[in-house]
Amino acid sequence: MDQTTRPVPEPARPATDSDAQGESGGAASGEAREEALSREEALSEALAARVRGTVRFDDGARAAYSTDGSNFRQVPIGVVIPASVEDAVEAMAVCREYDVPVLSRGGGTSLAGECCNEAVVLDWSTHCDALVSVDPEARRCIVEPGIVLDHLNAQLGEHHLRFGPEPATHPNCTLGGMIGNNSCGATAQAYGKVSDNIVRLEVLLADGTRFWCGPTTDEEYHQIEARGDRRAAVYRALRRLRDEYADDVRAKFPDIPRRVSGYNLDALLPEQGFNLAKALVGSESTLVTVLRAELELVPVVDERVLVVLGFPTIEDAADATSAVLEHDPIALEGVDHYLIRDERIKHMHGVTLEELPEGDGFLMVQFGGDDKDQVEERADAMVKALEKSHHATHKVLDDPGQEDAFWQVREAGLGATAHVPAHPDTFEGWEDSAVPVDRLGDYLRDLHQLYDEFGYLSDAGPSLYGHFGQGCVHTRIPFDLFTADGVATYRRFMERAARLVVSYGGSLSGEHGDGQSRGELLALMFGERLVGAFEEMKAIFDPGNRMNPGKVVHPARLDEHLRLGGHWAPQQHRKLHFAYPEDDGSFVKAANRCVGVGRCRQHSHDGHHVMCPSYQVTGAEEHSTRGRARLLFEMLDGHGDGPIKDGWRSEEVKDALDLCLACKGCKSDCPVNVDMATYKAEFLAQHYAHRLRPRADYAMGYLPTLARGVQSAGLSKVINRLGAVPPLRRLATRAAGLEDRTLPKFAEQSLQAWWQQRPAAPERPEGTGRGTVLLWPDTFTNRFSPAIGQAAVAVLEDAGWTVTIPTEPVCCGLTWISTGQLGVARRQLRRTVAALAPHLHRGGLVVGLEPSCTTVFRSDAPDLMSEDQDVRRLADQTVTLAELLTEHSPGWEPPSLAGVRALAQVHCHQHAVLGWDDDSELLSRAGADVERLDSGCCGLAGNFGFTGGHGEVSEALAEQVLAPRVRASAPGTAVLADGFSCRTQVEEFAPGHDPIHLAELLARAL
């Protein structure tokens, strides 16, 4: 373990006059620092000795956990990933003995800064994720805090039950995080906030006191008090607090469904049953650590209808909300035309957006129940009423697939409104205010005026959307968080916005919590007296201020600990290899692209989700796209105090990127299109500049050269035989730094050699052909699988094309790009483009058969050689086989594949860059019965699975879905896999099921 250390911080506290007196005694302060460092080393050693889980005090882990989804950054002391709930209790005991602060963290997606702190971070999400028990009759369950909401609901599905609240981050948010934030989501319209769905909590106090809590009758209270222990003292103090402030709570707490700001003192009132569990929900890890939770469950809604209403403006839509609520919808969301525009700019939900009704402001109204006729009747009644009273346009959807597509439009709001091309960057901060529903339209008008006053309003927005049925508004604002003046303006805006929402009887936070964004502003909403009550509540549970200090009460300033800020000065000393056109040519902007949504932390592949493969196996934050982005951000050391000090030479960053498969899944799956494969290639090029590389980089990078040499010398048979002898194979792979696994076999004759020996195709009568198309002889097709190229020639000629194949040595440079040898890759590409230039200048198309090599032409090459016009032509004129046959071959009908059953493993690069829609259309036209596997990445990913140390991850990924599904397939089922990597994984882990390329499948049917 890396024991690079730093001083353990003192607990946050209000400033005193003595704070302004400055330091004295340099020697004394130096001694104090050494003592602090020694204490931290001892803390790390004690945790490692007593905790069964993972203890990380290394700089890489601390960098990965330095921020959440907010504007803030605080580098933690260390990270503990407990192996069990009891393990977490022991970790807390160690931290108590060493008197250090603790932050209990779920999925880390919080937008108010509550999930970052100078503390020991407890990450529950890796191991403490059990559904402990289910009582279907009582509709209750007990869970551990690290369980992800979608995983919980999937397990509850067999009981036809689910947990009601569902934030947009439901694929990756944990129940512990939801409890900490008092999460809501669109379904809160029907089911309320998390606090409305909690039965009991098992909690741990900073001093080690542990108990279950919930509603407390007077009899139960007296039984607790009679024990005379620490729990009794807590209950007595809370009773006194309640009695003293009851009238203030009744008078000052907004009577709206989305009051999330402040502590839930109202839950302690007699009329609320002195419910301590509900009082602790939303306390953001500042009062207790939640060990387990008992939840109320609701039945799954069987019948649903979604109505989308269109209005002239979003304010008009807000004005209509009260009228819609009269019809009892189960969800009511608002979306404005700025959000729709942003999604169109970013090519999101294209078909769905075209189906929106007329208008610039929209309400998405969902009705649900057990009886479909009754649900449709309620929807029809609402439509007729709104047409008369508000002249709304509408679209009614009762197909679940269409409904889900429209909900994704709404759930994509945060990612869609961040990093919009040609628009200024936007940020959270005032992203979840809430007001009474009947005043929502006027509030939005005043909010727009405030935007205009501060210079934030433009043709680009900001967008307004959110949970309109409960008066909650989401937005991202183009704050200038890069300059001192901009930060000062941001602060003034936040203060004015807080006063505005309070004037409407609203809440600073309607969903995301206070954390650091709004903690400082709570006095504007509640008054000083109730803020004092919050401070007293904090002292009752955590008198030493060791639970997530500086959040909610005694908060850090809202312009303190900023991830950017006027002092942020990132370092970027070297010339870059890639152009980063989406980030204005800046690697700094690219590294700062991640907004912390955490979609890369998913474990399922629903919707053909690919990213992030290594995280799916390891569950480690630094193996998620988000974690790696955080490390790259820290590597640039814009604050001068970060944990990553070696810049591009950083071993911590290299280690985090080592398990990145460069699958490019994040390029499409990430809501802000982080392209970690490109960042990895850039980093490796900079990291190893003027230095020797690992042996595997040379072995895999120079594979095209090696393969050409083997075939030119006629050694294919010899090498294949030697590679099949286990001792020799192990010796060769060990020497090359590779995994000991089955090696692909070199073809005895390359595709190019076959083409040169093939008799010329008969000339087509004039006017009957489609023209000449160039079939690209990528290394994998050319040197290992030439039969695929031969099949493609047959299909292309059948479709009316004249085919040509280059005969000179050419290469796209893929293997050098993936290993970060970008100088060599650029030279290879330059030679290749020169060879293809005559064909490109005639407007000819280039057909790629291997998805990864085709992706180089379409995506990597233009980024690597942006100044070359022929490279741009190559990108524009490169097509896949399916694209050529569907989009460029009008009138051609594919051969019949009727009766063919197939499993399709879509290559990651095809998923991320090329798309599979044309393949799907082509196979459908041919009559094939094809199941596209929800398998994500196959696990080989080019050089990744062959590189030493990656074998276990590679196999684990294959065994998630791909290999078991193929092994279980019925006899005669075709396994369609265009990627060489995918076919290799199938051949090794599902032997006996020979995978084929689309070209082969079509050629066999000719």
XYZ file of N, CA and C in Angstrom, residues 610-790:
543
model
N -22.758 -0.718 -22.785
C -21.417 -1.299 -22.845
C -20.527 -0.825 -21.697
N -20.456 0.497 -21.484
C -19.498 0.980 -20.480
C -19.968 0.629 -19.066
N -19.051 0.488 -18.123
C -17.611 0.439 -18.276
C -17.200 -0.997 -17.910
N -16.676 -1.766 -18.861
C -16.478 -3.199 -18.648
C -15.649 -3.553 -17.422
N -14.523 -2.881 -17.219
C -13.673 -3.257 -16.091
C -14.348 -2.966 -14.763
N -15.132 -1.884 -14.681
C -15.865 -1.611 -13.444
C -16.874 -2.721 -13.163
N -17.473 -3.272 -14.211
C -18.444 -4.344 -14.029
C -17.815 -5.564 -13.366
N -16.518 -5.723 -13.534
C -15.820 -6.864 -12.930
C -15.257 -6.512 -11.559
N -14.592 -5.373 -11.454
C -13.879 -5.052 -10.211
C -14.722 -4.266 -9.211
N -15.689 -3.475 -9.691
C -16.463 -2.623 -8.809
C -15.667 -1.483 -8.194
N -14.470 -1.233 -8.692
C -13.601 -0.187 -8.136
C -13.868 1.143 -8.832
N -13.971 2.206 -8.041
C -14.280 3.522 -8.590
C -13.283 3.941 -9.657
N -11.991 3.666 -9.457
C -11.005 4.109 -10.442
C -11.055 3.300 -11.726
N -11.866 2.235 -11.765
C -12.053 1.472 -12.992
C -13.358 1.835 -13.684
N -14.034 2.854 -13.192
C -15.172 3.419 -13.914
C -14.673 4.579 -14.765
N -15.441 4.917 -15.776
C -15.072 6.070 -16.593
C -14.981 7.321 -15.722
N -15.913 7.457 -14.790
C -15.901 8.614 -13.897
C -14.632 8.654 -13.056
N -14.263 7.534 -12.467
C -13.068 7.502 -11.637
C -11.818 7.854 -12.417
N -11.715 7.326 -13.618
C -10.541 7.627 -14.451
C -10.521 9.101 -14.842
N -11.702 9.653 -15.146
C -11.763 11.070 -15.478
C -11.308 11.921 -14.289
N -11.675 11.511 -13.075
C -11.252 12.259 -11.891
C -9.734 12.219 -11.742
N -9.134 11.062 -12.006
C -7.684 10.949 -11.907
C -6.989 11.833 -12.942
N -7.523 11.862 -14.160
C -6.936 12.717 -15.186
C -7.078 14.193 -14.813
N -8.219 14.551 -14.224
C -8.415 15.923 -13.757
C -7.386 16.274 -12.684
N -7.188 15.376 -11.724
C -6.222 15.628 -10.656
C -4.793 15.627 -11.187
N -4.551 14.846 -12.232
C -3.222 14.795 -12.831
C -2.780 16.165 -13.331
N -3.742 16.965 -13.781
C -3.426 18.297 -14.292
C -3.139 19.293 -13.179
N -3.427 18.894 -11.925
C -3.004 19.609 -10.717
C -3.337 21.100 -10.775
N -4.595 21.390 -11.079
C -4.998 22.781 -11.177
C -5.060 23.509 -9.856
N -5.039 22.762 -8.723
C -5.112 23.395 -7.410
C -3.749 23.461 -6.715
N -2.775 22.733 -7.230
C -1.448 22.757 -6.634
C -1.316 21.958 -5.363
N -2.434 21.378 -4.881
C -2.383 20.610 -3.643
C -2.921 19.200 -3.840
N -3.022 18.783 -5.104
C -3.654 17.507 -5.399
C -2.769 16.317 -5.083
N -3.368 15.128 -5.069
C -2.599 13.925 -4.744
C -1.721 13.430 -5.888
N -2.004 13.836 -7.122
C -1.241 13.369 -8.279
C -0.206 14.436 -8.631
N 1.060 14.144 -8.384
C 2.118 15.150 -8.524
C 3.010 14.949 -9.744
N 2.907 13.801 -10.418
C 3.871 13.494 -11.474
C 3.351 13.775 -12.876
N 2.188 14.406 -12.989
C 1.664 14.741 -14.299
C 1.505 13.522 -15.185
N 1.921 13.679 -16.440
C 1.789 12.589 -17.412
C 2.614 11.360 -17.026
N 3.563 11.514 -16.134
C 4.374 10.363 -15.694
C 3.712 9.599 -14.542
N 2.537 9.989 -14.155
C 1.891 9.420 -12.970
C 1.657 7.917 -13.095
N 2.162 7.186 -12.120
C 1.910 5.748 -12.063
C 0.476 5.470 -11.633
N -0.088 6.357 -10.783
C -1.470 6.146 -10.328
C -2.443 6.225 -11.500
N -2.249 7.189 -12.379
C -3.121 7.317 -13.543
C -2.912 6.130 -14.479
N -1.667 5.752 -14.684
C -1.383 4.591 -15.551
C -2.061 3.341 -15.021
N -1.998 3.126 -13.707
C -2.619 1.935 -13.126
C -4.131 1.954 -13.308
N -4.746 3.115 -13.156
C -6.192 3.208 -13.334
C -6.590 2.947 -14.778
N -5.778 3.416 -15.722
C -6.075 3.234 -17.138
C -5.698 1.841 -17.638
N -4.902 1.117 -16.870
C -4.429 -0.190 -17.315
C -5.586 -1.133 -17.631
N -6.652 -1.084 -16.827
C -7.786 -1.982 -17.064
C -8.864 -1.354 -17.943
N -8.594 -0.183 -18.518
C -9.508 0.381 -19.509
C -9.365 -0.428 -20.784
N -10.449 -0.999 -21.275
C -10.395 -1.858 -22.458
C -10.384 -1.065 -23.753
N -10.472 0.276 -23.657
C -10.561 1.121 -24.854
C -11.709 0.663 -25.748
N -12.816 0.256 -25.096
C -13.969 -0.257 -25.836
C -14.761 0.853 -26.498
N -14.541 2.096 -26.089
C -15.245 3.274 -26.579
C -16.715 3.296 -26.174
N -17.126 2.391 -25.274
C -18.513 2.406 -24.848
C -18.918 3.740 -24.270
N -17.998 4.384 -23.543
C -18.317 5.676 -22.931
C -18.556 6.753 -23.971
N -17.995 6.603 -25.140
C -18.164 7.619 -26.188
C -19.622 7.762 -26.581
N -20.397 6.674 -26.438
C -21.822 6.750 -26.752
C -22.705 6.612 -25.519
N -22.304 5.767 -24.540
C -23.153 5.512 -23.382
C -23.093 6.615 -22.344
N -21.955 7.279 -22.226
C -21.820 8.367 -21.258
C -22.685 9.544 -21.704
N -23.480 10.114 -20.803
C -24.354 11.215 -21.223
C -23.614 12.447 -21.696
N -22.342 12.601 -21.340
C -21.568 13.736 -21.842
C -20.438 13.264 -22.760
N -20.508 12.002 -23.198
C -19.612 11.474 -24.234
C -18.133 11.571 -23.897
N -17.796 11.259 -22.655
C -16.382 11.101 -22.299
C -15.797 9.991 -23.182
N -14.647 10.227 -23.771
C -14.018 9.258 -24.685
C -12.737 8.738 -24.051
N -12.881 7.826 -23.093
C -11.729 7.377 -22.324
C -10.727 6.615 -23.174
N -11.164 5.960 -24.233
C -10.221 5.242 -25.096
C -9.211 6.218 -25.708
N -9.694 7.362 -26.162
C -8.799 8.376 -26.725
C -7.905 8.962 -25.639
N -8.482 9.243 -24.466
C -7.685 9.802 -23.377
C -6.581 8.821 -22.971
N -6.919 7.540 -22.964
C -5.918 6.530 -22.594
C -4.768 6.517 -23.600
N -5.114 6.527 -24.896
C -4.072 6.511 -25.916
C -3.173 7.744 -25.789
N -3.792 8.897 -25.545
C -3.016 10.128 -25.358
C -2.098 10.003 -24.148
N -2.674 9.527 -23.042
C -1.873 9.412 -21.825
C -0.685 8.479 -22.033
N -0.919 7.321 -22.633
C 0.178 6.369 -22.835
C 1.262 6.962 -23.730
N 0.852 7.705 -24.745
C 1.843 8.332 -25.626
C 2.691 9.333 -24.855
N 2.065 10.125 -24.007
C 2.796 11.118 -23.221
C 3.602 10.450 -22.109
N 3.018 9.443 -21.484
C 3.661 8.779 -20.344
C 4.966 8.103 -20.753
N 4.950 7.467 -21.930
C 6.137 6.713 -22.367
C 7.004 7.483 -23.364
N 6.741 8.753 -23.528
C 7.560 9.526 -24.463
C 9.030 9.444 -24.069
N 9.859 9.037 -25.035
C 11.310 8.936 -24.856
C 11.686 7.893 -23.791
N 10.831 6.888 -23.592
C 11.128 5.829 -22.625
C 10.755 4.480 -23.220
N 11.372 3.436 -22.704
C 10.988 2.089 -23.109
C 9.599 1.763 -22.579
N 8.885 0.948 -23.319
C 7.534 0.552 -22.958
C 7.526 -0.888 -22.451
N 6.386 -1.309 -21.892
C 6.247 -2.732 -21.552
C 6.358 -3.593 -22.808
N 6.847 -4.811 -22.654
C 7.048 -5.701 -23.803
C 5.752 -5.940 -24.570
N 4.631 -6.016 -23.852
C 3.353 -6.299 -24.509
C 2.966 -5.206 -25.496
N 3.360 -3.967 -25.216
C 3.031 -2.886 -26.140
C 3.708 -3.094 -27.483
N 4.939 -3.557 -27.460
C 5.635 -3.812 -28.716
C 5.061 -5.049 -29.404
N 4.794 -6.100 -28.620
C 4.288 -7.342 -29.204
C 2.930 -7.130 -29.868
N 2.027 -6.417 -29.186
C 0.690 -6.221 -29.731
C 0.643 -5.041 -30.697
N 1.396 -4.002 -30.418
C 1.389 -2.844 -31.301
C 1.915 -3.170 -32.682
N 2.988 -3.972 -32.723
C 3.602 -4.305 -34.010
C 3.055 -5.607 -34.593
N 1.851 -6.014 -34.141
C 1.237 -7.227 -34.681
C 1.088 -7.186 -36.205
N 0.644 -6.071 -36.816
C 0.541 -6.051 -38.278
C 1.880 -6.331 -38.964
N 2.947 -5.767 -38.442
C 4.265 -5.999 -39.022
C 4.681 -7.453 -38.859
N 4.451 -8.002 -37.663
C 4.776 -9.407 -37.403
C 3.991 -10.328 -38.322
N 2.681 -10.090 -38.446
C 1.846 -10.957 -39.279
C 2.277 -10.908 -40.736
N 2.612 -9.718 -41.218
C 3.071 -9.601 -42.603
C 4.379 -10.375 -42.793
N 5.295 -10.272 -41.813
C 6.562 -10.992 -41.911
C 6.378 -12.502 -41.902
N 5.493 -12.984 -41.034
C 5.243 -14.430 -40.955
C 4.715 -14.949 -42.276
N 3.737 -14.251 -42.868
C 3.153 -14.736 -44.119
C 4.106 -14.560 -45.293
N 4.845 -13.478 -45.287
C 5.800 -13.271 -46.381
C 6.863 -14.359 -46.399
N 7.242 -14.829 -45.221
C 8.269 -15.875 -45.115
C 7.685 -17.274 -45.225
N 6.359 -17.374 -45.393
C 5.721 -18.686 -45.498
C 5.772 -19.484 -44.208
N 5.753 -18.807 -43.073
C 5.914 -19.473 -41.774
C 4.603 -19.677 -41.027
N 3.475 -19.440 -41.678
C 2.191 -19.521 -40.969
C 1.987 -20.888 -40.332
N 2.205 -21.976 -41.106
C 1.988 -23.324 -40.569
C 2.917 -23.604 -39.404
N 4.156 -23.225 -39.549
C 5.147 -23.512 -38.502
C 4.784 -22.770 -37.219
N 4.492 -21.489 -37.338
C 4.161 -20.684 -36.157
C 2.887 -21.207 -35.496
N 1.898 -21.572 -36.305
C 0.649 -22.093 -35.743
C 0.884 -23.386 -34.972
N 1.740 -24.259 -35.513
C 2.019 -25.529 -34.827
C 2.781 -25.297 -33.528
N 3.761 -24.406 -33.584
C 4.519 -24.113 -32.371
C 3.627 -23.481 -31.311
N 2.711 -22.593 -31.732
C 1.820 -21.932 -30.791
C 0.823 -22.871 -30.156
N 0.609 -24.048 -30.773
C -0.336 -25.027 -30.226
C 0.318 -25.944 -29.205
N 1.640 -25.843 -29.027
C 2.344 -26.661 -28.033
C 2.403 -25.861 -26.733
N 1.685 -26.261 -25.683
C 1.554 -25.440 -24.466
C 2.866 -24.933 -23.890
N 3.907 -25.761 -23.718
C 5.141 -25.219 -23.132
C 5.763 -24.122 -23.990
N 5.735 -24.321 -25.300
C 6.310 -23.311 -26.185
C 5.465 -22.044 -26.190
N 4.154 -22.244 -26.172
C 3.266 -21.080 -26.138
C 3.494 -20.271 -24.865
N 3.594 -20.971 -23.727
C 3.809 -20.269 -22.457
C 5.127 -19.513 -22.466
N 6.159 -20.122 -23.051
C 7.461 -19.469 -23.119
C 7.393 -18.210 -23.976
N 6.702 -18.316 -25.120
C 6.616 -17.183 -26.039
C 5.780 -16.051 -25.455
N 4.633 -16.398 -24.869
C 3.766 -15.343 -24.326
C 4.405 -14.667 -23.118
N 5.108 -15.463 -22.302
C 5.773 -14.862 -21.139
C 6.855 -13.892 -21.605
N 7.604 -14.302 -22.621
C 8.669 -13.433 -23.128
C 8.113 -12.143 -23.710
N 6.903 -12.216 -24.261
C 6.302 -11.041 -24.882
C 5.452 -10.225 -23.915
N 5.350 -10.673 -22.657
C 4.537 -9.949 -21.678
C 3.052 -10.157 -21.878
N 2.678 -11.317 -22.426
C 1.280 -11.587 -22.746
C 0.690 -12.645 -21.821
N -0.631 -12.756 -21.862
C -1.338 -13.804 -21.138
C -1.117 -15.143 -21.836
N -1.089 -16.202 -21.048
C -0.992 -17.547 -21.623
C -2.398 -18.003 -22.003
N -2.741 -17.775 -23.247
C -4.065 -18.168 -23.713
C -3.951 -18.599 -25.166
N -5.001 -19.219 -25.670
C -4.998 -19.700 -27.040
C -4.684 -18.564 -28.005
N -3.734 -18.814 -28.894
C -3.319 -17.776 -29.826
C -4.065 -17.912 -31.149
N -4.464 -16.802 -31.742
C -5.102 -16.859 -33.066
C -4.134 -17.450 -34.089
N -4.671 -18.105 -35.088
C -3.840 -18.748 -36.110
C -3.704 -17.852 -37.332
N -2.450 -17.748 -37.808
C -2.210 -17.015 -39.045
C -2.783 -17.795 -40.223
N -3.387 -17.084 -41.150
C -3.860 -17.721 -42.368
C -2.666 -18.086 -43.245
N -2.795 -19.169 -43.966
C -1.694 -19.576 -44.855
C -1.584 -18.642 -46.057
N -2.713 -18.077 -46.452
C -2.725 -17.130 -47.569
C -3.515 -15.896 -47.151
N -2.945 -14.744 -47.344
C -3.632 -13.515 -46.957
C -4.740 -13.198 -47.957
N -5.641 -12.329 -47.539
C -6.701 -11.887 -48.442
C -6.104 -11.184 -49.650
N -5.083 -10.364 -49.415
C -4.463 -9.654 -50.537
C -3.817 -10.620 -51.526
N -3.178 -11.675 -51.016
C -2.570 -12.662 -51.916
C -3.645 -13.388 -52.718
N -4.725 -13.754 -52.040
C -5.849 -14.405 -52.755
C -6.381 -13.499 -53.849
N -6.513 -12.216 -53.544
C -7.077 -11.262 -54.494
C -6.193 -11.129 -55.725
N -4.873 -11.130 -55.519
C -3.956 -10.984 -56.644
C -3.989 -12.215 -57.549
N -4.290 -13.383 -56.957
C -4.311 -14.618 -57.739
C -5.689 -14.907 -58.322
N -6.704 -14.208 -57.840
C -8.078 -14.467 -58.275
C -8.278 -13.969 -59.700
N -8.952 -14.759 -60.515
C -9.247 -14.283 -61.871
C -10.098 -13.018 -61.809
N -9.857 -12.142 -62.709
C -10.608 -10.889 -62.722
C -12.087 -11.171 -62.943
N -12.920 -10.443 -62.251
C -14.367 -10.592 -62.410
C -14.774 -10.096 -63.787
N -15.761 -10.744 -64.369
C -16.201 -10.288 -65.701
C -16.728 -8.858 -65.639
N -16.428 -8.104 -66.686
C -16.880 -6.723 -66.713
C -18.393 -6.666 -66.853
N -18.991 -5.722 -66.160
C -20.438 -5.545 -66.212
C -20.799 -4.732 -67.443
N -21.916 -5.022 -68.012
C -22.367 -4.188 -69.137
C -22.495 -2.738 -68.700
N -22.177 -1.839 -69.571
C -22.196 -0.416 -69.236
C -23.571 0.001 -68.731
N -23.564 0.715 -67.634
C -24.815 1.217 -67.066
C -25.492 0.269 -66.110
N -24.911 -0.930 -65.890
C -25.570 -1.893 -64.998
C -24.912 -1.953 -63.625
N -23.714 -1.472 -63.491
C -23.026 -1.558 -62.210
C -23.277 -0.333 -61.336
N -22.897 -0.470 -60.071
C -23.060 0.638 -59.127
C -21.776 1.453 -58.979
N -20.702 1.000 -59.587
C -19.433 1.680 -59.429
C -18.451 0.798 -58.674
N -17.312 1.398 -58.389
C -16.236 0.645 -57.732
C -16.181 0.984 -56.254
N -16.096 -0.070 -55.453
C -15.959 0.102 -54.022
C -14.660 -0.563 -53.587
N -13.945 0.071 -52.661
C -12.683 -0.478 -52.179
C -12.945 -1.256 -50.901
N -12.596 -2.528 -50.904
C -12.730 -3.370 -49.709
C -11.439 -3.257 -48.914
N -11.555 -2.765 -47.684
C -10.368 -2.504 -46.875
C -9.818 -3.818 -46.296
N -8.532 -4.134 -46.585
C -7.926 -5.373 -46.070
C -7.288 -5.144 -44.699
N -8.118 -4.994 -43.694
C -7.577 -4.787 -42.357
C -6.723 -5.978 -41.952
N -5.842 -5.781 -41.004
C -4.888 -6.822 -40.591
C -5.588 -8.098 -40.164
N -6.689 -7.992 -39.441
C -7.334 -9.183 -38.892
C -8.021 -9.997 -39.979
N -8.682 -9.306 -40.906
C -9.292 -10.013 -42.033
C -8.215 -10.508 -42.992
N -7.258 -9.669 -43.273
C -6.238 -9.970 -44.258
C -5.324 -11.108 -43.816
N -4.886 -11.082 -42.554
C -3.845 -12.009 -42.100
C -4.382 -13.217 -41.318
N -5.588 -13.073 -40.747
C -6.094 -14.156 -39.903
C -7.398 -14.767 -40.429
N -8.274 -13.967 -41.027
C -9.596 -14.459 -41.447
C -9.916 -14.033 -42.879
N -9.084 -14.414 -43.844
C -9.321 -13.959 -45.221
C -10.623 -14.472 -45.815
N -11.169 -15.592 -45.262
C -12.440 -16.110 -45.783
C -13.553 -15.079 -45.642
N -13.463 -14.237 -44.624
C -14.468 -13.184 -44.447
C -14.382 -12.189 -45.601
N -13.171 -11.806 -45.962
C -13.000 -10.894 -47.083
C -13.484 -11.515 -48.381
N -13.209 -12.804 -48.577
C -13.660 -13.478 -49.798
C -15.188 -13.512 -49.863
